[in-house]
Coordinates of C-alpha atoms and ligand atoms in Angstrom, one line a residue:
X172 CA 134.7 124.1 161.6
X173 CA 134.4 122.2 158.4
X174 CA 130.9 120.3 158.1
X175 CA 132.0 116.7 157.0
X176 CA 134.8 114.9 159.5
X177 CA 138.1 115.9 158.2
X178 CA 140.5 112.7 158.1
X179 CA 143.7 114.9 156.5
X180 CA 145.2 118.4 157.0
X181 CA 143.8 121.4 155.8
X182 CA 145.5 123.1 153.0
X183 CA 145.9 126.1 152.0
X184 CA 144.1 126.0 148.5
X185 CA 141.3 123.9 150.4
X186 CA 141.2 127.1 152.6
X187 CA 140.5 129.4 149.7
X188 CA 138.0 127.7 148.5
X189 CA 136.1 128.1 151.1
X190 CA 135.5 131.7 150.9
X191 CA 131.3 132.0 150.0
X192 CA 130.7 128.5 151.2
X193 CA 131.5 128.4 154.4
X194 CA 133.0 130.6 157.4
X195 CA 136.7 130.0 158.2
X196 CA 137.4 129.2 161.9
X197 CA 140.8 129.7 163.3
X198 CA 142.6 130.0 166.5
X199 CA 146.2 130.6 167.8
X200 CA 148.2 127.8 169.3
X201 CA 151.2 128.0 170.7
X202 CA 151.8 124.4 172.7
X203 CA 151.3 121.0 171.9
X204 CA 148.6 120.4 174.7
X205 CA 146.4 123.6 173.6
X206 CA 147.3 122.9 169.6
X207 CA 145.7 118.8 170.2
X208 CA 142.4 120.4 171.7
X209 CA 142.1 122.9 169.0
X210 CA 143.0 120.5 166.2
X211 CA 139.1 119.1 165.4
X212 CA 137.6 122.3 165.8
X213 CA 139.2 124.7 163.1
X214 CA 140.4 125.0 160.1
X215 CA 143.6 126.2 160.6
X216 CA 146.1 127.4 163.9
X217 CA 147.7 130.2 163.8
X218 CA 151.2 130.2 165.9
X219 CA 150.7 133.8 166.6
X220 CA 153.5 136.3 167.1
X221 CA 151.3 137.2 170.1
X222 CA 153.0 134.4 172.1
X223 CA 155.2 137.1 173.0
X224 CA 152.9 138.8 174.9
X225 CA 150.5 135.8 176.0
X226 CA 153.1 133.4 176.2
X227 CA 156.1 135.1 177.4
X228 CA 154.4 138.1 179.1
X229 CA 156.1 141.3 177.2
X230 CA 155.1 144.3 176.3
X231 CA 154.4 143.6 172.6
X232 CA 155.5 141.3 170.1
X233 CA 158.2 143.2 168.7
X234 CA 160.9 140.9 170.7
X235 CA 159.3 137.6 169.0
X236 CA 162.9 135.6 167.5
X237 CA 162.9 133.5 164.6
X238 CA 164.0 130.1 166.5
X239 CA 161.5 131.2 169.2
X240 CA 158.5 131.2 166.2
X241 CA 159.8 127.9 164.7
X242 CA 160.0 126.1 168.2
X243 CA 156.6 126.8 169.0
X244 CA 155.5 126.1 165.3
X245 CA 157.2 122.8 165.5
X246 CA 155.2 121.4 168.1
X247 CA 152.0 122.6 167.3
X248 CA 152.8 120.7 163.7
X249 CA 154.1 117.4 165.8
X250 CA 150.6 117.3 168.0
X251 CA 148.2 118.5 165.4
X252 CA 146.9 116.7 162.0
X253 CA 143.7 117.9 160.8
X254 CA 144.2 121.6 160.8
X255 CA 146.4 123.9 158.7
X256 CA 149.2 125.5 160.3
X257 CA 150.2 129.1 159.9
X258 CA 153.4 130.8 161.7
X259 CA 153.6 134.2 161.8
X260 CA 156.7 135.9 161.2
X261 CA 158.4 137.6 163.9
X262 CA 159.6 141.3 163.5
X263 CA 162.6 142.0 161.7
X264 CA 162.7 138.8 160.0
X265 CA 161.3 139.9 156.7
X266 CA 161.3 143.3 156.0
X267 CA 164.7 143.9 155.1
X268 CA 165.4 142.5 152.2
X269 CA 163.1 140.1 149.8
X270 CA 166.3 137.3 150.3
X271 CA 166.2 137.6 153.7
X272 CA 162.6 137.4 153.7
X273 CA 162.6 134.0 151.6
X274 CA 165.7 132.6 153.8
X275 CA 163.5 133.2 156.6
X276 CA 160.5 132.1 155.8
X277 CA 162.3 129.0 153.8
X278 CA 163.9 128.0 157.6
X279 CA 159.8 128.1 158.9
X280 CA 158.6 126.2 156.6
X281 CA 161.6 123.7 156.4
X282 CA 161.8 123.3 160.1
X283 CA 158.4 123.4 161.1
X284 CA 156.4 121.8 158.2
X285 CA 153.8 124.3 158.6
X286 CA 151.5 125.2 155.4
X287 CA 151.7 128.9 155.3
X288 CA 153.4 132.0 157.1
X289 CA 152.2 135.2 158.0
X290 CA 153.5 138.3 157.4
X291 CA 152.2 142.2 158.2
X292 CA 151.6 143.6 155.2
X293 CA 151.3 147.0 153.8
X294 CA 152.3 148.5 150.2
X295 CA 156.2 148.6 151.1
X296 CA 156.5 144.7 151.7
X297 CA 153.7 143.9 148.6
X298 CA 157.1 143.2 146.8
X299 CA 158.5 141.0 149.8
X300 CA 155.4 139.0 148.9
X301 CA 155.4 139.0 145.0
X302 CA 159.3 137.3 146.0
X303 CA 158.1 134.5 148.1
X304 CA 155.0 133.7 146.6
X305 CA 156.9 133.2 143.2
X306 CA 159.1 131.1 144.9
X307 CA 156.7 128.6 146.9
X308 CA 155.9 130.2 149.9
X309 CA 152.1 130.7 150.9
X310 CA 151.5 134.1 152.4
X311 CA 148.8 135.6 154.7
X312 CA 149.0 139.2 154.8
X313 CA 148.1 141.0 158.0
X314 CA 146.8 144.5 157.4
X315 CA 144.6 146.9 159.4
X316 CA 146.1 147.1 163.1
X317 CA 149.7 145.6 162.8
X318 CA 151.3 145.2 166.2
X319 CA 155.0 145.0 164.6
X320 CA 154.2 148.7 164.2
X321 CA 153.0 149.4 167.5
X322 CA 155.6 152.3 168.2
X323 CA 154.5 154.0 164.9
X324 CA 150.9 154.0 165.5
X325 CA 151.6 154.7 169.1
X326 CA 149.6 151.9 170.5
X327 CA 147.2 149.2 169.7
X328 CA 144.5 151.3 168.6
X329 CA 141.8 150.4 165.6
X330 CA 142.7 151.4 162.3
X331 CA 140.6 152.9 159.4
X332 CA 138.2 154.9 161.0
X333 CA 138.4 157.8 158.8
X334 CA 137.8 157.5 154.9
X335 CA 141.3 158.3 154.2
X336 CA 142.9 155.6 156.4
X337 CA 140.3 153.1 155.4
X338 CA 141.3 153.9 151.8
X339 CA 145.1 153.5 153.0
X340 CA 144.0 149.8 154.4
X341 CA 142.0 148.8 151.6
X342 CA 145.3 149.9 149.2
X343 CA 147.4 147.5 151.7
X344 CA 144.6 145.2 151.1
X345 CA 144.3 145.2 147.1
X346 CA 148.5 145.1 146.5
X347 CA 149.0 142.4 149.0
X348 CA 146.3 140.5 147.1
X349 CA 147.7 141.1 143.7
X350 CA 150.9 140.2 144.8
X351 CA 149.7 136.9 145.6
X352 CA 148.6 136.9 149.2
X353 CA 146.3 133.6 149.6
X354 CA 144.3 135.2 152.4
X355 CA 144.1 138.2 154.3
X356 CA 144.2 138.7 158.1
X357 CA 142.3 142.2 158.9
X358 CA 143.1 142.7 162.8
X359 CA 141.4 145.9 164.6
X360 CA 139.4 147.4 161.1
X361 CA 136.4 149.4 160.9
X362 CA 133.2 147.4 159.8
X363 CA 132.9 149.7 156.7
X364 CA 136.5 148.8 155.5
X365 CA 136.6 144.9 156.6
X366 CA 133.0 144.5 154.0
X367 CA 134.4 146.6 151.4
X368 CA 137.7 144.5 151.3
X369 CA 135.6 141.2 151.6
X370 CA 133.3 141.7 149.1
X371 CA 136.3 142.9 147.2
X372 CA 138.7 140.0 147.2
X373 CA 138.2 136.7 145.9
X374 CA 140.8 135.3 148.5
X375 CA 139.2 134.9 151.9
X376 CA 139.6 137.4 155.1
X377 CA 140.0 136.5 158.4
X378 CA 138.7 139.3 160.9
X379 CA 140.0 139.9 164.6
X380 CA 138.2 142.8 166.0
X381 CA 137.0 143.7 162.2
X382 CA 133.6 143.1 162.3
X383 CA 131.2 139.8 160.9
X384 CA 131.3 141.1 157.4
X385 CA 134.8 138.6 157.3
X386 CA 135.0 135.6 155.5
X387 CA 135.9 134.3 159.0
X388 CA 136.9 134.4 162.5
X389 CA 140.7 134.2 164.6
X390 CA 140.9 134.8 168.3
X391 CA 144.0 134.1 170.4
X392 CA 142.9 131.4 172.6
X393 CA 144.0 132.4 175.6
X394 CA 141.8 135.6 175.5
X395 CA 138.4 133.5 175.2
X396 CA 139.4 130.8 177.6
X397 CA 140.2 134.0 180.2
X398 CA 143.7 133.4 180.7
X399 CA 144.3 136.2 178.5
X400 CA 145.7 138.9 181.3
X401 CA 144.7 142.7 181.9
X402 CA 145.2 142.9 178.4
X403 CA 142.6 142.2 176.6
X404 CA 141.2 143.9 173.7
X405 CA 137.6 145.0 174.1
X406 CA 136.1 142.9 171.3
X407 CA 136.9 139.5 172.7
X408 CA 133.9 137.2 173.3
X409 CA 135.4 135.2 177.3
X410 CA 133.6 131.9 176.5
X411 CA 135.2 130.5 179.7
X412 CA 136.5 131.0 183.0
X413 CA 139.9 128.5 182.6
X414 CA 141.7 131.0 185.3
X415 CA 139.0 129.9 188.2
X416 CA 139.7 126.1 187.2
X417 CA 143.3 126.2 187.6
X418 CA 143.1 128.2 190.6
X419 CA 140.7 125.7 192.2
X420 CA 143.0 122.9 191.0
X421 CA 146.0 123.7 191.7
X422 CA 144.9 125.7 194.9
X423 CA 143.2 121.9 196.5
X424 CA 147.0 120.6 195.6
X425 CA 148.6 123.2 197.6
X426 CA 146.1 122.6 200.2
X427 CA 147.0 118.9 200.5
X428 CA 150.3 119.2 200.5
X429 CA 150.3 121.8 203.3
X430 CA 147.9 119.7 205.5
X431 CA 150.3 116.7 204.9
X432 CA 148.0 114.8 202.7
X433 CA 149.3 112.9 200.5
X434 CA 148.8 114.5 196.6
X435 CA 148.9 111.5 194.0
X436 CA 146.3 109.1 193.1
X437 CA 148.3 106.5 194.4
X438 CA 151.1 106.1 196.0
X439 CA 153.3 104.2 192.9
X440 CA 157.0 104.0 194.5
X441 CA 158.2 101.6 197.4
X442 CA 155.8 99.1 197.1
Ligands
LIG571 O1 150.0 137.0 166.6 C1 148.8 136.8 166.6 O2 148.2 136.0 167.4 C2 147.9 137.4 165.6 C3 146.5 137.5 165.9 C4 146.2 138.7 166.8 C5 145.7 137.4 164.7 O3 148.4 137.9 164.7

C-alpha cells in the first residue's frame, strides 16, 4: 500500500514509478463488494481471468469471454476509486490478429474505464503489444506460467527451472519490455529467473509464486481469505479463515429458520 493517503486513482505511470521506492501491492477483484474492501489497501486490482476458475468454478480459464471480463471489470471500476484497475484479457481475444487485439482491448477499456489490460505474453504476441501500445493501450505482460497455455505445458506447473527455460522466460521478458510493456506479471518463476528479470528491467514486476526478488506482490483474493477451493497453489500465504465465518453465519440462519425463529432484525412489514 502507498505510504501517504491516496485521495485519487492510481495510474499507470504513477505505478511505474514506483519500482525502487516502494513495493507494489495488488490483488484480484472480481465483485463490487470484494473490489470496495480492497480499494484502500493496494495499488491496483487486477480483474483476473482466474474468475473463471474462482468465480465460476471451471477447470481453467481458457473458457473466460470477453463480455464476461468487461462485466466484472465494470463493476469493480463503479465501486472502487483509489486503486488502478487492470483486466486481463480472456483467451482467444488477442492472439489472432494485432486488429483484433486493439478491437478488443479498445471495447475493455471503453466499456469498463479500467487503466490497463493484461495480456500473456511470450515472443509471438511481443508484436500484438508493439500494436496497442502505439495506439494508447497500457499493457501488462504475463510471462512465466501462463494458464491460457495450460494444455501446452500440460498443467499448472512452475516454469524456468532449468537454465534453458529460464533463458526462454527472461527472452519473453526482455521483448515484451521493449515492445512497450509498462509492467510485467511473472506467475509461477524460479527465484533465479524472477531477480535476474527484476534487476533487469526498469519497468516494475509483479510476482505470484516468483519469489521476493519482485518489485511486488499479486495474490487472488479468494486464495488468502481461504475460500479459494482444493485448488490452491502451494505458495499461497491463507491469512484467514473467511470459509468458517460464512459457515457459522449462514449455518445460525438456517438454524433459525428451521426452529421457527424468526431471521431478521426486525420484523419491518405489517406494522
Ligand atoms: O487471472 C489472474 O487472477 C491472474 C493472477 C493469477 C495473477 O492472472
Amino acid at each position: 500500500m502507498s505510504l501517504h493517503i491516496r485521495t485519487q486513482r492510481m495510474t499507470v505511470p504513477e505505478l511505474v514509478a514506483m519500482k525502487g521506492q516502494q513495493k507494489i501491492v495488488s490483488l484480484t477483484a472480481y465483485t463490487s463488494a470484494i473490489a470496495k474492501l480492497i480499494d484502500p489497501l493496494v495499488d491496483f486490482i487486477l480483474v483476473g481471468d482466474s474468475t473463471a476458475m474462482v468465480g465460476y468454478g471451471r477447470a481453467s480459464t481458457l473458457s473466460m469471454q470477453l463480455e464476461e471480463i468487461i462485466g466484472h471489470t465494470r463493476a469493480v471500476v463503479d465501486s472502487t476509486r483509489l486503486a488502478c484497475v487492470i483486466a486481463d484479457m480472456p483467451f482467444g481475444s488477442y492472439q489472432e490478429s494485432h486488429e483484433q487485439a486493439f478491437r478488443n482491448c479498445a471495447q475493455v477499456l471503453a466499456r469498463t474505464g479500467c487503466d490497463a489490460v493484461k495480456l500473456e505474453a511470450n515472443q509471438a504476441l511481443a508484436g500484438t503489444v508493439a500494436f496497442l501500445v502505439a495506439r494508447g493501450i497500457p499493457v501488462m505482460a504475463h510471462v512465466g506460467l501462463m494458464p491460457q497455455f495450460v494444455n501446452v505445458m500440460g498443467g499448472f506447473k512452475a516454469q524456468g527451472l532449468t537454465a534453458q527455460t529460464g533463458a526462454v522466460i527472461a527472452e519473453d521478458a526482455r521483448v515484451n519490455l521493449e515492445a512497450g510493456a509498462f509492467s510485467l506479471l511473472l506467475e509461477g518463476v524460479a527465484e533465479g529467473v524472477a531477480r535476474q528479470i527484476t534487476h533487469d528491467s526498469d519497468k516494475p514486476t509483479i510476482g505470484i509464486g516468483a519469489s521476493p526478488a519482485c518489485d511486488g506482490q499479486v495474490l487472488v483474493t479468494e486464495d488468502l481469505l481461504g475460500l479459494g477451493g482444493e485448488r490452491l497453489p502451494r505458495f499461497v500465504k491463507q491469512y484467514a479463515d473467511v470459509g468458517a465465518v460464512i459457515r457459522e453465519a449462514c449455518g445460525q440462519f438456517a438454524d433459525d429458520v428451521r426452529h421457527g425463529r424468526f431471521p431478521e432484525a426486525r420484523h419491518c412489514y405489517g406494522l
